[in-house]
């Protein structure tokens, strides 16, 4: 049910991972097309959307991998942790995002509360003046998030600083942390974002491509119909 402010997009995710563990989301394609926001009627001041997130991970879910997916043309893409009040999420929400394409996503790619999240070799494409899906930020560092980032590629028209790609949503004792190595923003090294480094290290072996090689690799392999079994 909608409220006075027209928040039509508060329910109905494409995929909800709720209280689950050891989940793998791989080689899927998610998009609003053909019913993009600019084609929807406006009621109560906002487009009458019939969806919320593309993929939300919440309520103490744990050990989740999101890999080689194509997310396109969407406003609120992915939450890891759905509420600042969900304190039981602390110590859980261990999630890896790798080799995903986020294409014209307005935000939440992902937005993290409490979680211990590893981001590597993801490719973000956006435009801060897009007519329907104006880029606000890519990675949201919310309450007590602990994010480690390696060799992601951000191609965001109009973005000039790390804070255009990585946004903080909490301060003081609730502030999250974000540490990056090797990522690029519009071809230049992603500058420090002013967040403290997380006090954890990635607990598994992985090999990250250089960020400059990420766009071609991800476009060739991410999304439905691109799974090659040998």
PDB file of C-alpha atoms in Angstrom:
ATOM      1  CA  UNK A   1       0.000   0.000   0.000  1.00  0.00           C
ATOM      2  CA  UNK A   2       1.343   3.400  -0.943  1.00  0.00           C
ATOM      3  CA  UNK A   3       1.830   6.278   1.433  1.00  0.00           C
ATOM      4  CA  UNK A   4       1.334  10.028   1.057  1.00  0.00           C
ATOM      5  CA  UNK A   5       4.785  10.478  -0.480  1.00  0.00           C
ATOM      6  CA  UNK A   6       4.174   8.071  -3.349  1.00  0.00           C
ATOM      7  CA  UNK A   7       6.605   5.324  -2.383  1.00  0.00           C
ATOM      8  CA  UNK A   8       5.357   2.757  -4.836  1.00  0.00           C
ATOM      9  CA  UNK A   9       8.677   0.910  -4.880  1.00  0.00           C
ATOM     10  CA  UNK A  10       8.760  -0.373  -1.301  1.00  0.00           C
ATOM     11  CA  UNK A  11       7.895  -3.996  -2.090  1.00  0.00           C
ATOM     12  CA  UNK A  12       8.392  -6.872  -4.521  1.00  0.00           C
ATOM     13  CA  UNK A  13      12.011  -7.788  -5.182  1.00  0.00           C
ATOM     14  CA  UNK A  14      12.979  -9.889  -8.175  1.00  0.00           C
ATOM     15  CA  UNK A  15      14.938 -12.111  -5.754  1.00  0.00           C
ATOM     16  CA  UNK A  16      14.836 -11.911  -1.954  1.00  0.00           C
ATOM     17  CA  UNK A  17      17.361 -13.880   0.094  1.00  0.00           C
ATOM     18  CA  UNK A  18      15.896 -13.919   3.592  1.00  0.00           C
ATOM     19  CA  UNK A  19      17.378 -15.780   6.559  1.00  0.00           C
ATOM     20  CA  UNK A  20      19.250 -18.091   4.196  1.00  0.00           C
ATOM     21  CA  UNK A  21      22.840 -19.260   3.947  1.00  0.00           C
ATOM     22  CA  UNK A  22      25.183 -20.716   1.341  1.00  0.00           C
ATOM     23  CA  UNK A  23      23.379 -19.193  -1.651  1.00  0.00           C
ATOM     24  CA  UNK A  24      24.867 -18.621  -5.114  1.00  0.00           C
ATOM     25  CA  UNK A  25      23.242 -16.147  -7.533  1.00  0.00           C
ATOM     26  CA  UNK A  26      25.031 -16.578 -10.859  1.00  0.00           C
ATOM     27  CA  UNK A  27      24.585 -15.646 -14.548  1.00  0.00           C
ATOM     28  CA  UNK A  28      21.189 -13.937 -14.323  1.00  0.00           C
ATOM     29  CA  UNK A  29      19.898 -10.831 -16.087  1.00  0.00           C
ATOM     30  CA  UNK A  30      17.724  -8.259 -14.307  1.00  0.00           C
ATOM     31  CA  UNK A  31      16.191  -5.183 -15.961  1.00  0.00           C
ATOM     32  CA  UNK A  32      13.171  -2.894 -15.823  1.00  0.00           C
ATOM     33  CA  UNK A  33      12.992  -2.920 -19.632  1.00  0.00           C
ATOM     34  CA  UNK A  34      10.695  -2.594 -21.447  1.00  0.00           C
ATOM     35  CA  UNK A  35       8.712  -0.935 -18.618  1.00  0.00           C
ATOM     36  CA  UNK A  36      11.379   1.551 -17.646  1.00  0.00           C
ATOM     37  CA  UNK A  37      10.536   4.285 -15.153  1.00  0.00           C
ATOM     38  CA  UNK A  38      10.116   6.943 -17.836  1.00  0.00           C
ATOM     39  CA  UNK A  39       7.248   4.927 -19.375  1.00  0.00           C
ATOM     40  CA  UNK A  40       5.251   4.623 -16.126  1.00  0.00           C
ATOM     41  CA  UNK A  41       2.377   6.874 -15.031  1.00  0.00           C
ATOM     42  CA  UNK A  42       3.116   9.319 -12.230  1.00  0.00           C
ATOM     43  CA  UNK A  43       0.845   9.112  -9.186  1.00  0.00           C
ATOM     44  CA  UNK A  44       1.356  10.881  -5.861  1.00  0.00           C
ATOM     45  CA  UNK A  45       4.367  12.567  -7.392  1.00  0.00           C
ATOM     46  CA  UNK A  46       6.382   9.465  -8.309  1.00  0.00           C
ATOM     47  CA  UNK A  47       6.438   6.828 -11.053  1.00  0.00           C
ATOM     48  CA  UNK A  48       4.027   4.030 -10.213  1.00  0.00           C
ATOM     49  CA  UNK A  49       6.587   1.255  -9.974  1.00  0.00           C
ATOM     50  CA  UNK A  50       5.511  -2.273  -9.094  1.00  0.00           C
ATOM     51  CA  UNK A  51       8.859  -3.454  -7.775  1.00  0.00           C
ATOM     52  CA  UNK A  52      11.536  -2.809  -5.173  1.00  0.00           C
ATOM     53  CA  UNK A  53      15.029  -4.296  -5.377  1.00  0.00           C
ATOM     54  CA  UNK A  54      16.448  -6.497  -8.081  1.00  0.00           C
ATOM     55  CA  UNK A  55      18.196  -8.621  -5.436  1.00  0.00           C
ATOM     56  CA  UNK A  56      17.981  -8.008  -1.683  1.00  0.00           C
ATOM     57  CA  UNK A  57      19.886  -9.986   0.961  1.00  0.00           C
ATOM     58  CA  UNK A  58      18.603  -9.586   4.501  1.00  0.00           C
ATOM     59  CA  UNK A  59      17.560 -10.960   7.901  1.00  0.00           C
ATOM     60  CA  UNK A  60      20.867 -12.556   8.875  1.00  0.00           C
ATOM     61  CA  UNK A  61      21.466 -14.291   5.564  1.00  0.00           C
ATOM     62  CA  UNK A  62      25.055 -15.486   5.311  1.00  0.00           C
ATOM     63  CA  UNK A  63      27.629 -16.883   2.902  1.00  0.00           C
ATOM     64  CA  UNK A  64      26.123 -15.533  -0.317  1.00  0.00           C
ATOM     65  CA  UNK A  65      27.928 -15.168  -3.646  1.00  0.00           C
ATOM     66  CA  UNK A  66      26.597 -12.914  -6.416  1.00  0.00           C
ATOM     67  CA  UNK A  67      28.600 -13.460  -9.603  1.00  0.00           C
ATOM     68  CA  UNK A  68      28.435 -12.806 -13.336  1.00  0.00           C
ATOM     69  CA  UNK A  69      24.997 -11.166 -13.264  1.00  0.00           C
ATOM     70  CA  UNK A  70      23.795  -8.299 -15.447  1.00  0.00           C
ATOM     71  CA  UNK A  71      21.762  -5.671 -13.590  1.00  0.00           C
ATOM     72  CA  UNK A  72      20.373  -2.954 -15.870  1.00  0.00           C
ATOM     73  CA  UNK A  73      17.988   0.021 -15.801  1.00  0.00           C
ATOM     74  CA  UNK A  74      16.854  -0.089 -12.187  1.00  0.00           C
ATOM     75  CA  UNK A  75      16.596   2.377  -9.325  1.00  0.00           C
ATOM     76  CA  UNK A  76      17.170   0.492  -6.055  1.00  0.00           C
ATOM     77  CA  UNK A  77      19.269  -2.529  -6.946  1.00  0.00           C
ATOM     78  CA  UNK A  78      20.588  -4.481  -3.948  1.00  0.00           C
ATOM     79  CA  UNK A  79      20.434  -4.161  -0.190  1.00  0.00           C
ATOM     80  CA  UNK A  80      22.692  -6.210   2.024  1.00  0.00           C
ATOM     81  CA  UNK A  81      20.881  -5.694   5.309  1.00  0.00           C
ATOM     82  CA  UNK A  82      17.492  -4.005   5.131  1.00  0.00           C
ATOM     83  CA  UNK A  83      17.287  -2.015   8.367  1.00  0.00           C
ATOM     84  CA  UNK A  84      19.494  -0.100  10.783  1.00  0.00           C
ATOM     85  CA  UNK A  85      17.481  -1.778  13.549  1.00  0.00           C
ATOM     86  CA  UNK A  86      18.405  -5.321  12.443  1.00  0.00           C
ATOM     87  CA  UNK A  87      21.257  -5.655  14.931  1.00  0.00           C
ATOM     88  CA  UNK A  88      21.119  -9.453  14.697  1.00  0.00           C
ATOM     89  CA  UNK A  89      22.643  -9.058  11.227  1.00  0.00           C
ATOM     90  CA  UNK A  90      25.980  -8.179  12.828  1.00  0.00           C
ATOM     91  CA  UNK A  91      28.459 -10.994  12.324  1.00  0.00           C
ATOM     92  CA  UNK A  92      26.466 -12.351   9.389  1.00  0.00           C
ATOM     93  CA  UNK A  93      25.719 -11.010   5.900  1.00  0.00           C
ATOM     94  CA  UNK A  94      29.047 -12.276   4.550  1.00  0.00           C
ATOM     95  CA  UNK A  95      28.593 -11.654   0.835  1.00  0.00           C
ATOM     96  CA  UNK A  96      30.822 -11.639  -2.246  1.00  0.00           C
ATOM     97  CA  UNK A  97      30.015  -9.702  -5.439  1.00  0.00           C
ATOM     98  CA  UNK A  98      32.275 -10.545  -8.367  1.00  0.00           C
ATOM     99  CA  UNK A  99      32.242  -9.976 -12.123  1.00  0.00           C
ATOM    100  CA  UNK A 100      28.792  -8.371 -12.205  1.00  0.00           C
ATOM    101  CA  UNK A 101      27.683  -5.691 -14.660  1.00  0.00           C
ATOM    102  CA  UNK A 102      25.712  -2.829 -13.088  1.00  0.00           C
ATOM    103  CA  UNK A 103      24.448  -0.809 -16.056  1.00  0.00           C
ATOM    104  CA  UNK A 104      22.469   2.388 -15.470  1.00  0.00           C
ATOM    105  CA  UNK A 105      21.633   1.562 -11.871  1.00  0.00           C
ATOM    106  CA  UNK A 106      20.669   4.615  -9.806  1.00  0.00           C
ATOM    107  CA  UNK A 107      21.976   3.240  -6.497  1.00  0.00           C
ATOM    108  CA  UNK A 108      22.437   0.313  -4.130  1.00  0.00           C
ATOM    109  CA  UNK A 109      24.978  -1.616  -6.143  1.00  0.00           C
ATOM    110  CA  UNK A 110      25.067  -2.694  -3.366  1.00  0.00           C
ATOM    111  CA  UNK A 111      24.134  -0.720  -0.218  1.00  0.00           C
ATOM    112  CA  UNK A 112      25.432  -2.520   2.877  1.00  0.00           C
ATOM    113  CA  UNK A 113      24.437  -2.484   6.546  1.00  0.00           C
ATOM    114  CA  UNK A 114      26.346  -4.625   9.077  1.00  0.00           C
ATOM    115  CA  UNK A 115      27.643  -6.962   6.370  1.00  0.00           C
ATOM    116  CA  UNK A 116      31.177  -8.143   5.686  1.00  0.00           C
ATOM    117  CA  UNK A 117      31.215  -7.709   1.916  1.00  0.00           C
ATOM    118  CA  UNK A 118      33.877  -8.338  -0.712  1.00  0.00           C
ATOM    119  CA  UNK A 119      33.592  -6.596  -4.096  1.00  0.00           C
ATOM    120  CA  UNK A 120      35.930  -7.533  -6.921  1.00  0.00           C
ATOM    121  CA  UNK A 121      36.022  -7.184 -10.701  1.00  0.00           C
ATOM    122  CA  UNK A 122      32.558  -5.620 -10.937  1.00  0.00           C
ATOM    123  CA  UNK A 123      31.809  -3.191 -13.767  1.00  0.00           C
ATOM    124  CA  UNK A 124      29.619  -0.150 -13.093  1.00  0.00           C
ATOM    125  CA  UNK A 125      28.276   1.952 -15.972  1.00  0.00           C
ATOM    126  CA  UNK A 126      26.180   5.028 -15.231  1.00  0.00           C
ATOM    127  CA  UNK A 127      25.339   8.618 -16.036  1.00  0.00           C
ATOM    128  CA  UNK A 128      24.627  11.328 -13.492  1.00  0.00           C
ATOM    129  CA  UNK A 129      22.286  12.927 -16.051  1.00  0.00           C
ATOM    130  CA  UNK A 130      20.512   9.799 -17.281  1.00  0.00           C
ATOM    131  CA  UNK A 131      16.889  10.695 -18.150  1.00  0.00           C
ATOM    132  CA  UNK A 132      15.334   7.765 -16.251  1.00  0.00           C
ATOM    133  CA  UNK A 133      18.037   6.231 -14.043  1.00  0.00           C
ATOM    134  CA  UNK A 134      20.221   9.106 -12.916  1.00  0.00           C
ATOM    135  CA  UNK A 135      23.261   7.731 -11.121  1.00  0.00           C
ATOM    136  CA  UNK A 136      23.351   8.760  -7.479  1.00  0.00           C
ATOM    137  CA  UNK A 137      26.011   6.375  -6.199  1.00  0.00           C
ATOM    138  CA  UNK A 138      27.155   2.808  -6.737  1.00  0.00           C
ATOM    139  CA  UNK A 139      28.342   1.399  -3.399  1.00  0.00           C
ATOM    140  CA  UNK A 140      26.530   2.492  -0.237  1.00  0.00           C
ATOM    141  CA  UNK A 141      28.467   2.245   3.021  1.00  0.00           C
ATOM    142  CA  UNK A 142      25.727   2.252   5.652  1.00  0.00           C
ATOM    143  CA  UNK A 143      25.533   1.304   9.335  1.00  0.00           C
ATOM    144  CA  UNK A 144      28.552  -0.740  10.458  1.00  0.00           C
ATOM    145  CA  UNK A 145      29.232  -2.020   6.936  1.00  0.00           C
ATOM    146  CA  UNK A 146      32.661  -3.570   6.386  1.00  0.00           C
ATOM    147  CA  UNK A 147      33.520  -3.546   2.701  1.00  0.00           C
ATOM    148  CA  UNK A 148      36.715  -4.664   0.981  1.00  0.00           C
ATOM    149  CA  UNK A 149      36.999  -3.768  -2.710  1.00  0.00           C
ATOM    150  CA  UNK A 150      39.462  -4.994  -5.338  1.00  0.00           C
ATOM    151  CA  UNK A 151      39.874  -3.944  -8.978  1.00  0.00           C
ATOM    152  CA  UNK A 152      36.382  -2.761  -9.830  1.00  0.00           C
ATOM    153  CA  UNK A 153      35.764  -0.534 -12.850  1.00  0.00           C
ATOM    154  CA  UNK A 154      33.469   2.503 -12.604  1.00  0.00           C
ATOM    155  CA  UNK A 155      32.529   4.336 -15.808  1.00  0.00           C
ATOM    156  CA  UNK A 156      30.154   7.020 -14.568  1.00  0.00           C
ATOM    157  CA  UNK A 157      29.537  10.041 -16.776  1.00  0.00           C
ATOM    158  CA  UNK A 158      29.779  13.160 -14.630  1.00  0.00           C
ATOM    159  CA  UNK A 159      31.523  11.457 -11.686  1.00  0.00           C
ATOM    160  CA  UNK A 160      34.707  13.160 -10.531  1.00  0.00           C
ATOM    161  CA  UNK A 161      35.538  11.789  -7.096  1.00  0.00           C
ATOM    162  CA  UNK A 162      35.370   8.590  -5.107  1.00  0.00           C
ATOM    163  CA  UNK A 163      32.402   9.966  -3.206  1.00  0.00           C
ATOM    164  CA  UNK A 164      30.443  10.060  -6.479  1.00  0.00           C
ATOM    165  CA  UNK A 165      30.785   6.271  -6.654  1.00  0.00           C
ATOM    166  CA  UNK A 166      30.985   5.311  -2.972  1.00  0.00           C
ATOM    167  CA  UNK A 167      28.627   7.045  -0.541  1.00  0.00           C
ATOM    168  CA  UNK A 168      28.606   6.956   3.256  1.00  0.00           C
ATOM    169  CA  UNK A 169      25.228   6.711   5.000  1.00  0.00           C
ATOM    170  CA  UNK A 170      26.311   6.580   8.649  1.00  0.00           C
ATOM    171  CA  UNK A 171      28.603   8.556  10.932  1.00  0.00           C
ATOM    172  CA  UNK A 172      30.175   8.263  14.352  1.00  0.00           C
ATOM    173  CA  UNK A 173      29.973   4.888  16.063  1.00  0.00           C
ATOM    174  CA  UNK A 174      27.668   3.610  13.319  1.00  0.00           C
ATOM    175  CA  UNK A 175      29.986   4.554  10.452  1.00  0.00           C
ATOM    176  CA  UNK A 176      30.833   1.814   8.017  1.00  0.00           C
ATOM    177  CA  UNK A 177      34.247   1.090   6.542  1.00  0.00           C
ATOM    178  CA  UNK A 178      35.439   0.763   2.962  1.00  0.00           C
ATOM    179  CA  UNK A 179      38.895  -0.149   1.682  1.00  0.00           C
ATOM    180  CA  UNK A 180      39.787  -0.366  -1.992  1.00  0.00           C
ATOM    181  CA  UNK A 181      42.749  -1.590  -3.974  1.00  0.00           C
ATOM    182  CA  UNK A 182      43.189  -1.257  -7.708  1.00  0.00           C
ATOM    183  CA  UNK A 183      39.794   0.113  -8.778  1.00  0.00           C
ATOM    184  CA  UNK A 184      39.347   2.722 -11.503  1.00  0.00           C
ATOM    185  CA  UNK A 185      36.887   5.612 -11.825  1.00  0.00           C
ATOM    186  CA  UNK A 186      36.639   6.802 -15.421  1.00  0.00           C
ATOM    187  CA  UNK A 187      40.082   5.401 -16.143  1.00  0.00           C
ATOM    188  CA  UNK A 188      41.837   6.969 -13.147  1.00  0.00           C
ATOM    189  CA  UNK A 189      42.659   5.315  -9.815  1.00  0.00           C
ATOM    190  CA  UNK A 190      39.742   5.461  -7.396  1.00  0.00           C
ATOM    191  CA  UNK A 191      40.919   7.970  -4.823  1.00  0.00           C
ATOM    192  CA  UNK A 192      40.551   7.292  -1.089  1.00  0.00           C
ATOM    193  CA  UNK A 193      36.966   7.750   0.043  1.00  0.00           C
ATOM    194  CA  UNK A 194      37.729   8.878   3.570  1.00  0.00           C
ATOM    195  CA  UNK A 195      36.473   5.684   5.187  1.00  0.00           C
ATOM    196  CA  UNK A 196      38.448   3.650   7.720  1.00  0.00           C
ATOM    197  CA  UNK A 197      39.800   0.322   6.503  1.00  0.00           C
ATOM    198  CA  UNK A 198      37.807  -2.742   7.603  1.00  0.00           C
ATOM    199  CA  UNK A 199      39.465  -4.891  10.255  1.00  0.00           C
ATOM    200  CA  UNK A 200      39.229  -8.132   8.287  1.00  0.00           C
ATOM    201  CA  UNK A 201      40.874  -9.838   5.354  1.00  0.00           C
ATOM    202  CA  UNK A 202      39.256 -11.877   2.595  1.00  0.00           C
ATOM    203  CA  UNK A 203      39.216 -15.465   3.949  1.00  0.00           C
ATOM    204  CA  UNK A 204      39.467 -17.304   0.626  1.00  0.00           C
ATOM    205  CA  UNK A 205      41.890 -17.340  -2.314  1.00  0.00           C
ATOM    206  CA  UNK A 206      40.884 -15.311  -5.371  1.00  0.00           C
ATOM    207  CA  UNK A 207      42.515 -13.881  -8.461  1.00  0.00           C
ATOM    208  CA  UNK A 208      41.334 -10.456  -9.578  1.00  0.00           C
ATOM    209  CA  UNK A 209      41.861  -9.163 -13.094  1.00  0.00           C
ATOM    210  CA  UNK A 210      43.343  -5.668 -13.378  1.00  0.00           C
ATOM    211  CA  UNK A 211      40.514  -3.141 -13.375  1.00  0.00           C
ATOM    212  CA  UNK A 212      41.375  -2.087 -16.921  1.00  0.00           C
ATOM    213  CA  UNK A 213      40.537  -5.585 -18.154  1.00  0.00           C
ATOM    214  CA  UNK A 214      37.234  -5.799 -16.287  1.00  0.00           C
ATOM    215  CA  UNK A 215      34.860  -4.084 -18.785  1.00  0.00           C
ATOM    216  CA  UNK A 216      35.609  -6.433 -21.681  1.00  0.00           C
ATOM    217  CA  UNK A 217      35.643  -9.532 -19.475  1.00  0.00           C
ATOM    218  CA  UNK A 218      32.380  -8.728 -17.730  1.00  0.00           C
ATOM    219  CA  UNK A 219      30.544  -7.735 -20.915  1.00  0.00           C
ATOM    220  CA  UNK A 220      31.617 -11.004 -22.514  1.00  0.00           C
ATOM    221  CA  UNK A 221      30.626 -13.249 -19.619  1.00  0.00           C
ATOM    222  CA  UNK A 222      27.997 -11.644 -17.331  1.00  0.00           C
ATOM    223  CA  UNK A 223      24.281 -12.284 -17.688  1.00  0.00           C
ATOM    224  CA  UNK A 224      21.866 -15.034 -18.629  1.00  0.00           C
ATOM    225  CA  UNK A 225      22.803 -17.263 -21.548  1.00  0.00           C
ATOM    226  CA  UNK A 226      26.548 -16.803 -21.067  1.00  0.00           C
ATOM    227  CA  UNK A 227      27.266 -19.805 -18.867  1.00  0.00           C
ATOM    228  CA  UNK A 228      29.874 -22.042 -20.483  1.00  0.00           C
ATOM    229  CA  UNK A 229      30.298 -25.500 -18.950  1.00  0.00           C
ATOM    230  CA  UNK A 230      33.433 -27.424 -19.780  1.00  0.00           C
TER     231      UNK A 230
END
